[in-house]
XYZ file of C-alpha atoms in Angstrom:
518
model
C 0.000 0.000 0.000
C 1.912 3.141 -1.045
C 1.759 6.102 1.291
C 2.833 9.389 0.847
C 3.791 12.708 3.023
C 3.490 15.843 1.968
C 4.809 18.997 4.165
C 3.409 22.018 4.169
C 5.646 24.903 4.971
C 3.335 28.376 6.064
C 4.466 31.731 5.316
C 2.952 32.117 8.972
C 5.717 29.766 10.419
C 3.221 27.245 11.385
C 4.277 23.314 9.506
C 0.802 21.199 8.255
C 1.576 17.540 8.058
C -0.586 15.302 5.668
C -0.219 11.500 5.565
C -1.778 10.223 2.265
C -2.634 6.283 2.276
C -3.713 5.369 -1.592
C -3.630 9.396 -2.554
C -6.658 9.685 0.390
C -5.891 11.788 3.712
C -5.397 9.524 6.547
C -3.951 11.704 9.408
C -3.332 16.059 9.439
C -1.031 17.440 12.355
C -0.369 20.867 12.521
C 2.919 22.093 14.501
C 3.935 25.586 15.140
C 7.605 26.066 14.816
C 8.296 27.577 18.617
C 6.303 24.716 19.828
C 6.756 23.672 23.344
C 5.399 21.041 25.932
C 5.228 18.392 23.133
C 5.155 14.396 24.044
C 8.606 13.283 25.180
C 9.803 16.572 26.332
C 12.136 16.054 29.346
C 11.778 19.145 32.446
C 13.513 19.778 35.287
C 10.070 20.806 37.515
C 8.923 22.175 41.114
C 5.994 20.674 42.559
C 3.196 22.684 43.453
C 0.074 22.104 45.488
C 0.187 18.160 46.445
C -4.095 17.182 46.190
C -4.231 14.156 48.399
C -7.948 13.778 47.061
C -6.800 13.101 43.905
C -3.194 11.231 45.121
C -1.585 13.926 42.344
C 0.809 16.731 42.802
C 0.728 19.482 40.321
C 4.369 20.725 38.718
C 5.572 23.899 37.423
C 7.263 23.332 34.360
C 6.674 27.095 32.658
C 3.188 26.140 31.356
C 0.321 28.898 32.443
C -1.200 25.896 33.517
C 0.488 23.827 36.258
C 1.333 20.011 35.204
C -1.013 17.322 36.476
C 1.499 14.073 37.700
C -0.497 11.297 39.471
C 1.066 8.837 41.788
C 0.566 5.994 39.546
C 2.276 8.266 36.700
C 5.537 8.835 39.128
C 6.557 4.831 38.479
C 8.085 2.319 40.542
C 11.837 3.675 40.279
C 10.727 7.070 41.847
C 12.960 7.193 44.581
C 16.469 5.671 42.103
C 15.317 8.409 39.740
C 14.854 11.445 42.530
C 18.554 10.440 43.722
C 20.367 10.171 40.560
C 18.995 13.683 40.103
C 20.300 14.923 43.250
C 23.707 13.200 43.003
C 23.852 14.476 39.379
C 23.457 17.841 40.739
C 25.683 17.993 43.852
C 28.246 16.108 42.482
C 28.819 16.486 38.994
C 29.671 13.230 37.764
C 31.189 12.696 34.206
C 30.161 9.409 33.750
C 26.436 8.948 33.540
C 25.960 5.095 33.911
C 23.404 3.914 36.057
C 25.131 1.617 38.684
C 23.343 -0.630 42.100
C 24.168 2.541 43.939
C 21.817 4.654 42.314
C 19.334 2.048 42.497
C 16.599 2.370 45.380
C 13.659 -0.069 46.556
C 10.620 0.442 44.429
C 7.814 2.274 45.752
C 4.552 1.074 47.319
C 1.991 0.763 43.996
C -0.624 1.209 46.365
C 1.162 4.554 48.491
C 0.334 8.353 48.775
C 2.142 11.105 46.858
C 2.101 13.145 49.899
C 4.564 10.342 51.213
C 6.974 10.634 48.348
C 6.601 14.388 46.494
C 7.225 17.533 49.122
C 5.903 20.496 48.181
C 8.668 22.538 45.812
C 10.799 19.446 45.630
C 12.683 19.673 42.069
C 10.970 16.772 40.030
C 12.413 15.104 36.705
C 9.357 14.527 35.040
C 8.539 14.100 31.115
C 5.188 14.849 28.944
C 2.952 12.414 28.191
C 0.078 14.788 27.174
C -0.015 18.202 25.538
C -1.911 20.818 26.961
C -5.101 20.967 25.943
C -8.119 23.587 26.153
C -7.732 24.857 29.924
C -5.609 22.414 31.468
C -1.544 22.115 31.470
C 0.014 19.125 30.400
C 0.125 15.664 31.543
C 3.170 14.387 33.229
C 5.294 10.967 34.050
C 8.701 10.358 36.214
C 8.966 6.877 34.163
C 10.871 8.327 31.650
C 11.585 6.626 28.116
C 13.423 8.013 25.271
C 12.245 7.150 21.675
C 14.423 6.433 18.675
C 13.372 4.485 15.709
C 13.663 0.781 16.654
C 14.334 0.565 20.120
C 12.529 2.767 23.502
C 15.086 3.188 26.300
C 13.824 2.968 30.115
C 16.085 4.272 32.662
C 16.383 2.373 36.079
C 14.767 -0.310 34.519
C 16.313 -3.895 33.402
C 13.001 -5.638 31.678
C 13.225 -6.108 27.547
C 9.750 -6.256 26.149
C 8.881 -6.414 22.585
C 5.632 -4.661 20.774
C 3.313 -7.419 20.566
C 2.401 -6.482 16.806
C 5.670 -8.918 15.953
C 4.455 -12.311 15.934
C 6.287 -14.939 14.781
C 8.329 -16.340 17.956
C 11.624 -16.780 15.830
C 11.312 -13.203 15.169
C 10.952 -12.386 18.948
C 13.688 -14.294 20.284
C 16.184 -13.232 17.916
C 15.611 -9.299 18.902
C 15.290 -9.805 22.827
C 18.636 -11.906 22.728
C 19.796 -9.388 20.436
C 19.048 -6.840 22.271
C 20.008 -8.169 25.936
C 23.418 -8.606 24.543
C 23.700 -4.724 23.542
C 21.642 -3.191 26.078
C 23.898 -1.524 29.576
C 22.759 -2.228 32.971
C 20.071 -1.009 35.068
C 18.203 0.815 31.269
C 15.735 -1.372 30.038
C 14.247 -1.764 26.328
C 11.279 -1.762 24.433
C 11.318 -3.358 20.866
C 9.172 -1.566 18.426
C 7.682 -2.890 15.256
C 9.809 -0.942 12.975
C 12.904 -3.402 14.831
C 11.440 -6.366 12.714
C 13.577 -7.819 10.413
C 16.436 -5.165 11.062
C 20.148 -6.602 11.482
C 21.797 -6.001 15.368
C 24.397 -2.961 13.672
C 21.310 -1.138 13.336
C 19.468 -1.568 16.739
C 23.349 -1.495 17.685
C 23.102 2.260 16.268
C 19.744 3.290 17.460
C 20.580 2.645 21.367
C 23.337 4.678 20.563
C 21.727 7.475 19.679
C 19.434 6.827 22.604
C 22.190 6.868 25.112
C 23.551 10.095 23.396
C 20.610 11.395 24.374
C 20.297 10.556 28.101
C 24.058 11.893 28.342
C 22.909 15.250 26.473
C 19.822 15.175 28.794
C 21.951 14.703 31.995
C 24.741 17.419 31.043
C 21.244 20.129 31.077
C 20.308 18.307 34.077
C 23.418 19.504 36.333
C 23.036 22.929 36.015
C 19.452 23.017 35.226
C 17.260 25.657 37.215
C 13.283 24.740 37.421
C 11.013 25.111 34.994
C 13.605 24.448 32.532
C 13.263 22.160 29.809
C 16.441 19.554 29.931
C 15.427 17.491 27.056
C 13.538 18.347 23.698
C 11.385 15.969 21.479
C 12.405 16.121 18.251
C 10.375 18.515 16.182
C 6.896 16.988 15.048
C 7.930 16.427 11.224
C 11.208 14.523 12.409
C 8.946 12.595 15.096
C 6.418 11.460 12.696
C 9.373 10.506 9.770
C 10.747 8.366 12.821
C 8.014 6.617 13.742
C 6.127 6.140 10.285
C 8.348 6.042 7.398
C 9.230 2.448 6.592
C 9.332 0.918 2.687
C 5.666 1.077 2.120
C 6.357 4.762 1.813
C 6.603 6.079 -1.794
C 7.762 9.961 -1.112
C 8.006 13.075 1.279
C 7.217 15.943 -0.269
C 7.964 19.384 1.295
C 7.904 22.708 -0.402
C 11.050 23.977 1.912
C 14.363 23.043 0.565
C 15.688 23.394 4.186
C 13.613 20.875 5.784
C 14.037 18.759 2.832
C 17.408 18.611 3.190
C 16.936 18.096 6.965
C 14.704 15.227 6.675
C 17.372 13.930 4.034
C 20.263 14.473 6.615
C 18.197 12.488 9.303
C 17.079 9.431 7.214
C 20.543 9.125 5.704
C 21.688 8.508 9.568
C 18.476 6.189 10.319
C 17.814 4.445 7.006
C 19.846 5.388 3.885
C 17.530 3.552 1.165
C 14.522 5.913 1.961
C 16.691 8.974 1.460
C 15.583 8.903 -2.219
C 11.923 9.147 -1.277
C 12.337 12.895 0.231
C 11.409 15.475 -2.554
C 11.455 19.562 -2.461
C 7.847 20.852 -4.134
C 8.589 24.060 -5.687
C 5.836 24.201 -8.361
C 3.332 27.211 -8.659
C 0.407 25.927 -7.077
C 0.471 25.478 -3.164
C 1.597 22.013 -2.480
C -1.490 20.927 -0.911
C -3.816 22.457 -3.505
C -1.027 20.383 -6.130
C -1.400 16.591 -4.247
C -5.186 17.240 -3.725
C -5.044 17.581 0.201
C -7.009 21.089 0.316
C -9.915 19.545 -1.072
C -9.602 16.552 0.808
C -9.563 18.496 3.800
C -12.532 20.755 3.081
C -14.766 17.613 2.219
C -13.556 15.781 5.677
C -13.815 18.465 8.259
C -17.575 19.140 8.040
C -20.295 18.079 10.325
C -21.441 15.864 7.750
C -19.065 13.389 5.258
C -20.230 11.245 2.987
C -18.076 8.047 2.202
C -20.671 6.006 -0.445
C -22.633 7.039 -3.160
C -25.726 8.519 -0.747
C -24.603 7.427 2.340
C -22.951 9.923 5.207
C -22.151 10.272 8.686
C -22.884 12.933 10.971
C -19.854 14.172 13.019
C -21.656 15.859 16.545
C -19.529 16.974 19.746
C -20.846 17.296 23.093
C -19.026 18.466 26.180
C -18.404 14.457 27.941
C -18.499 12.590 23.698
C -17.919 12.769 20.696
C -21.273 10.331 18.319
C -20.789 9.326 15.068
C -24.064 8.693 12.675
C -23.963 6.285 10.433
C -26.971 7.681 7.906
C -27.720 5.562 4.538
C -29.231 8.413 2.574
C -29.934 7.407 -0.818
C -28.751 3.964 -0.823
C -31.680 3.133 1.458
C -34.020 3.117 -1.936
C -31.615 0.766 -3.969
C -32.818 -2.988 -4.281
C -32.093 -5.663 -2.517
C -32.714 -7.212 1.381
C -33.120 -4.079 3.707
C -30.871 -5.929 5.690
C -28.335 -7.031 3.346
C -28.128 -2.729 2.561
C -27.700 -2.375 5.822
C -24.664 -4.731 6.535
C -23.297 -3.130 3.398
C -23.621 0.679 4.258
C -22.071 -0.389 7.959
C -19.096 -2.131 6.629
C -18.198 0.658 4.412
C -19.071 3.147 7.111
C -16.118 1.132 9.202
C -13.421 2.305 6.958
C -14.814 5.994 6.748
C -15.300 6.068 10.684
C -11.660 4.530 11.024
C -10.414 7.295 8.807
C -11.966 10.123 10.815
C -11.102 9.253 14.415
C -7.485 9.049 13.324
C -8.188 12.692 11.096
C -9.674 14.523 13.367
C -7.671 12.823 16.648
C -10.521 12.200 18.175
C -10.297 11.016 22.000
C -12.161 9.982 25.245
C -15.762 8.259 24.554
C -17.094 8.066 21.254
C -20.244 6.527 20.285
C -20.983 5.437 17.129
C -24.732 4.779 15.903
C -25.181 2.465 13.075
C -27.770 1.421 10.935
C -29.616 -1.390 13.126
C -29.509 -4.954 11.991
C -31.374 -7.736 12.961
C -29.313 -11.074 12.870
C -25.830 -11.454 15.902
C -23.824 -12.696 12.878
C -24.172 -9.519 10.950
C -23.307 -7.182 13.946
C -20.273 -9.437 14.521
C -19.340 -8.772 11.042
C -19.708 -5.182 11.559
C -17.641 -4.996 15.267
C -14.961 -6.727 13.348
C -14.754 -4.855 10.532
C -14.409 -2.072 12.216
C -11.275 -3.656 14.435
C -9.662 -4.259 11.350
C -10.108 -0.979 10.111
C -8.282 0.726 13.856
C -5.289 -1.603 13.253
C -3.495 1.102 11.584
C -4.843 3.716 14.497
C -1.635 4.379 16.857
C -3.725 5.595 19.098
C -4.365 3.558 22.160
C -7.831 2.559 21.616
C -10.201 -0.014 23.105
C -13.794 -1.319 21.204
C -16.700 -2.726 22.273
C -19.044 -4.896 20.095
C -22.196 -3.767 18.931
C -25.008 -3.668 20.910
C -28.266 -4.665 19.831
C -29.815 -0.865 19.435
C -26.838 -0.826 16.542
C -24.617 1.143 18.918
C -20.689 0.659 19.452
C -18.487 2.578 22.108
C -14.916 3.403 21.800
C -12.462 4.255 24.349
C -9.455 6.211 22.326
C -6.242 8.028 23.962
C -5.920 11.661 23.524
C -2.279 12.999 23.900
C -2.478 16.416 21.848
C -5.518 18.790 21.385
C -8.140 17.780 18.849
C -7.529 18.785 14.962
C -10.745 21.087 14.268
C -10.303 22.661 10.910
C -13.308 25.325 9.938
C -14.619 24.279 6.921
C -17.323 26.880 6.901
C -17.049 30.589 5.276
C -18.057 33.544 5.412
C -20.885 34.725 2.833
C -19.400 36.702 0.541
C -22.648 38.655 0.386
C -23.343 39.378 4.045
C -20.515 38.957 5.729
C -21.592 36.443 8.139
C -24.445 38.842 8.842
C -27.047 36.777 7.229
C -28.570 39.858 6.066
C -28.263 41.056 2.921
C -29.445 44.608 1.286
C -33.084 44.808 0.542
C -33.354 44.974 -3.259
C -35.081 48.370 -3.370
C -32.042 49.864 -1.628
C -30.000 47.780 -4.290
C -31.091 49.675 -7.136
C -30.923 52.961 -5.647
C -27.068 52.430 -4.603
C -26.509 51.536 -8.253
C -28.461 55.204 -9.101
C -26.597 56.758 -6.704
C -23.414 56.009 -8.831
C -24.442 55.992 -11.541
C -25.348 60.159 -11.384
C -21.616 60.413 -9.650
C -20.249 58.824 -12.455
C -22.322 61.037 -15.245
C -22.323 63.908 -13.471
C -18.644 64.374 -11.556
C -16.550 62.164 -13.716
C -18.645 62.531 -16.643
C -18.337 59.028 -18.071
C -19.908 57.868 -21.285
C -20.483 54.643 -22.946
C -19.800 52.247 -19.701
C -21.602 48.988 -18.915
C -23.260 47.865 -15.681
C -22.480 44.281 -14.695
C -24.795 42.614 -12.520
C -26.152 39.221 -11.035
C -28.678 37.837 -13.753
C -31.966 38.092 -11.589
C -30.890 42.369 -11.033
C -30.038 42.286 -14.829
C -33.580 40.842 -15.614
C -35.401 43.218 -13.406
C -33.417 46.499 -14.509
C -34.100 45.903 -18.506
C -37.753 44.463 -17.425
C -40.282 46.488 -19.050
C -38.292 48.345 -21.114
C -40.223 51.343 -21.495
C -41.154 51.007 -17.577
C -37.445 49.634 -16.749
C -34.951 51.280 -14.431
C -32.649 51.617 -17.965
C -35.373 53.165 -19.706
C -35.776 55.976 -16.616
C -31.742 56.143 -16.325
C -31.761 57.193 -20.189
C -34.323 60.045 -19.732
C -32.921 61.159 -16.996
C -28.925 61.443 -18.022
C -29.549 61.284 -21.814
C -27.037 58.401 -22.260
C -27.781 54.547 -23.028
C -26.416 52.527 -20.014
C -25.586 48.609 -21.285
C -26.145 46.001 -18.448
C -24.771 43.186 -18.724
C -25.520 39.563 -16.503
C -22.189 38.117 -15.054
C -23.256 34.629 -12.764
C -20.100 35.273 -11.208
C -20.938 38.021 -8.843
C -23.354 37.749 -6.174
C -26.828 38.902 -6.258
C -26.162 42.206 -4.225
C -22.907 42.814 -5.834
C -22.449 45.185 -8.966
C -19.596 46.714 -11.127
C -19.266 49.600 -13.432
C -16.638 48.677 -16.699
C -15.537 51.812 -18.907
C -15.283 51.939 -22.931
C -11.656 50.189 -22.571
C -12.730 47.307 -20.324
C -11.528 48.040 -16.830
C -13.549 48.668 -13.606
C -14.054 51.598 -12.516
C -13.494 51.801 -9.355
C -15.494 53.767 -6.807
């Protein structure tokens, strides 16, 4: 299946991401370039006001908004992480290893933060969600740095491997693999992407991973909180890392710098795909060129239709999002009512996949589909749409459908929803949704049309109009507004329809062919 990305540069500053799956939008991000707080950041924080209700503390880390980390979030190696920190900072080590005497009992799952977390005690923490609406971001002190193949976990020894790799060859090759690179006391995660790759290259990646825990720990001695002591990479280079793999067929960008940036950091990761990574410097804008604009002005709306007829109906309410499934003019087409049914659902599946992963949709949604009649059909349809979420990285959990034709979904959030306004304003009214009243129409148009006789003394110009003003001004000829016009000012005034303009909306053109403009 070939997929594409396409970059969109702004004049603005502001980066728009598009992932194209069979030339159709699958995913839109939107980053702006000063971007801060983003998933994976590493800070240096203060605790704040410790809630006991709530068994949270909340962290200054230089949001407006104070950072929300839960005692379940701080992890079990708290207490080895809180001392490497202060030993990192009193003592200034060179070497950053973690050795047994940085390691500390784990803490009780089932404890209190007030226990642990003192109010304005410095706190390592990382971002696991954005900030979104009103509230600051989300925090964790079970840190974990991200490269391509491999996740590394400080004060940790465990190797687990993404259960998306199945075949157990497969597994025990990379966990032996990888226990033979990995140093004590950091454990690893084995992604998908690891499958199939040779040990030099997961060799390289926890390189790169432990070149970043030594960069982070070098901020970390002379750090002063809020500070930020590690940075994400940037949200193009994060989604390159974690998506690009040989089913796709280019990355498009219409700035040369970040093309050659994206080049520099796949020749590092992944040589062969450097080829795929193309600068866009034709005239049109580079979404309007690979057909994203429209694709995103068709999938934004309240309503979206995915068959011929059929649609669903996009609503958002303050505790869930629903999804309705709506057969529209398929519902007259032959054939077993519930045989359309099962079909309109199914392909409804696909659409609703799409969308959830478009629009990043998260917390409760509830979908309402056309009802059917027979278990074995609403099976079909529950599976369907699992199949459908397999490519959703989202953390998401579904339950089958119920027998009102309803399904629930459960899917993680981590940055603010995409909304894109795919509504404008009326050219006519301006969003008024008033417009002139046609009598005071015609008498603006008089009004000119003496300024232009009279003050500029203009002959042989032409009046273009909307065709339903054109009809009435030449109606009745002898009665017509014309007619008056040329007894009053002596001079024949051509109108002349033009569908273009709006019904309100009028122009004057001279003897040459230009407007005149008033």
């Amino acid at each position: 299946m070939n997929q594409e990305l396409i970059i969109n540069l702004n004049p603005s500053g502001g980066i728009d991401i598009a992932i194209l799956k069979e030339r159709k939008l699958v995913e839109l991000h939107h980053e702006k370039v000063d971007s801060s707080f983003q998933v994976g950041d590493i800070y240096l924080g203060s605790a704040g006001k410790i809630m006991g209700g709530l068994n949270a503390a909340f962290v200054d880390v230089g949001h407006d908004k104070d950072a929300f980390l839960h005692y379940l979030d701080l992890g079990p190696q708290f207490e080895s992480l809180q001392k490497f920190t202060r030993i990192l900072r009193s003592s200034q080590p060179k070497d950053y290893s973690l050795t047994k005497e940085h390691i500390e009992p784990d803490i009780n799952k089932a404890g209190k933060i007030a226990d642990v977390v003192k109010r304005s005690q410095q706190l390592l923490v990382q971002i696991t969600k954005e900030p979104i609406s009103n509230k600051g971001p989300r925090l964790t002190s079970e840190l974990s740095l991200a490269g391509r193949f491999l996740v590394l976990m400080p004060f940790d020894n465990a190797v687990s491997i993404s259960k998306k790799i199945a075949k157990q060859e497969e597994r025990k090759r990379l966990k032996d693999a990888v226990n033979a690179i990995r140093p004590n006391n950091f454990g690893v995660i084995i992604r998908t992407n690891a499958e199939g790759e040779n040990i030099d290259d997961l060799q390289n990646d926890l390189k790169d991973l432990l070149g970043k825990w030594q960069e982070m720990c070098e901020q970390l001695k002379s750090a002063t909180p809020p500070q930020k002591v590690l940075g994400e990479n940037d949200r193009t280079l994060t989604l390159v890392r974690d998506l690009v793999n040989d089913s796709f067929t280019a990355i498009h960008t219409n700035d040369l710098f970040l093309a050659n940036k994206i080049k520099a950091y796949l020749r590092s990761k992944s040589s062969e795909l450097e080829s795929i990574v193309k600068h866009y410097s034709g005239k049109l804008p580079i979404f309007e060129n690979f057909g994203v604009e429209k694709q995103i002005k068709t999938s934004f709306g309240k309503e979206v239709n995915f068959l011929s007829g059929s649609y669903l109906i996009v609503e958002h309410t303050e505790a869930l999002h629903v999804i309705d499934v709506n057969s529209g003019n398929t519902s007259n087409k032959g054939g077993n009512q519930e045989e359309n049914a099962l079909r309109v659902n199914l392909e409804a599946c696909e659409e609703i996949a799409r969308q959830l992963r478009l629009r990043d949709l998260g917390g409760i949604i509830v979908i309402d589909l056309i009802d059917l009649k027979t278990a074995g059909n609403r099976k079909l349809v529950y599976e369907k749409l699992k199949e459908a979420m397999k490519g959703d990285r989202a953390k998401h959990k579904i339950l089958p459908m119920s027998p009102f034709g309803l399904i629930q979904i459960t899917r993680q959030r981590v940055r603010p929803e995409m909304a894109v306004v795919t509504n404008e304003k009326c050219p006519t009214c301006l969003g008024s949704g008033e417009i002139a009243s046609s009598v005071s129409i015609t008498d603006d148009i008089e009004s000119h049309l003496k300024y232009l006789i009279e003050n500029l003394h203009l002959k042989n110009f032409t009046i273009e109009v909307h065709p339903f003003l054109a009809a009435f001004l030449k109606e009745g000829f002898w009665n017509s507004p014309r007619m008056k016009w040329f007894r009053t000012y002596k001079q024949w005034i051509k109108v002349k329809p033009n569908s273009s303009l709006h019904l309100v909306n009028y122009k004057f053109i001279n003897d040459r062919g230009d407007e005149v403009i008033l």
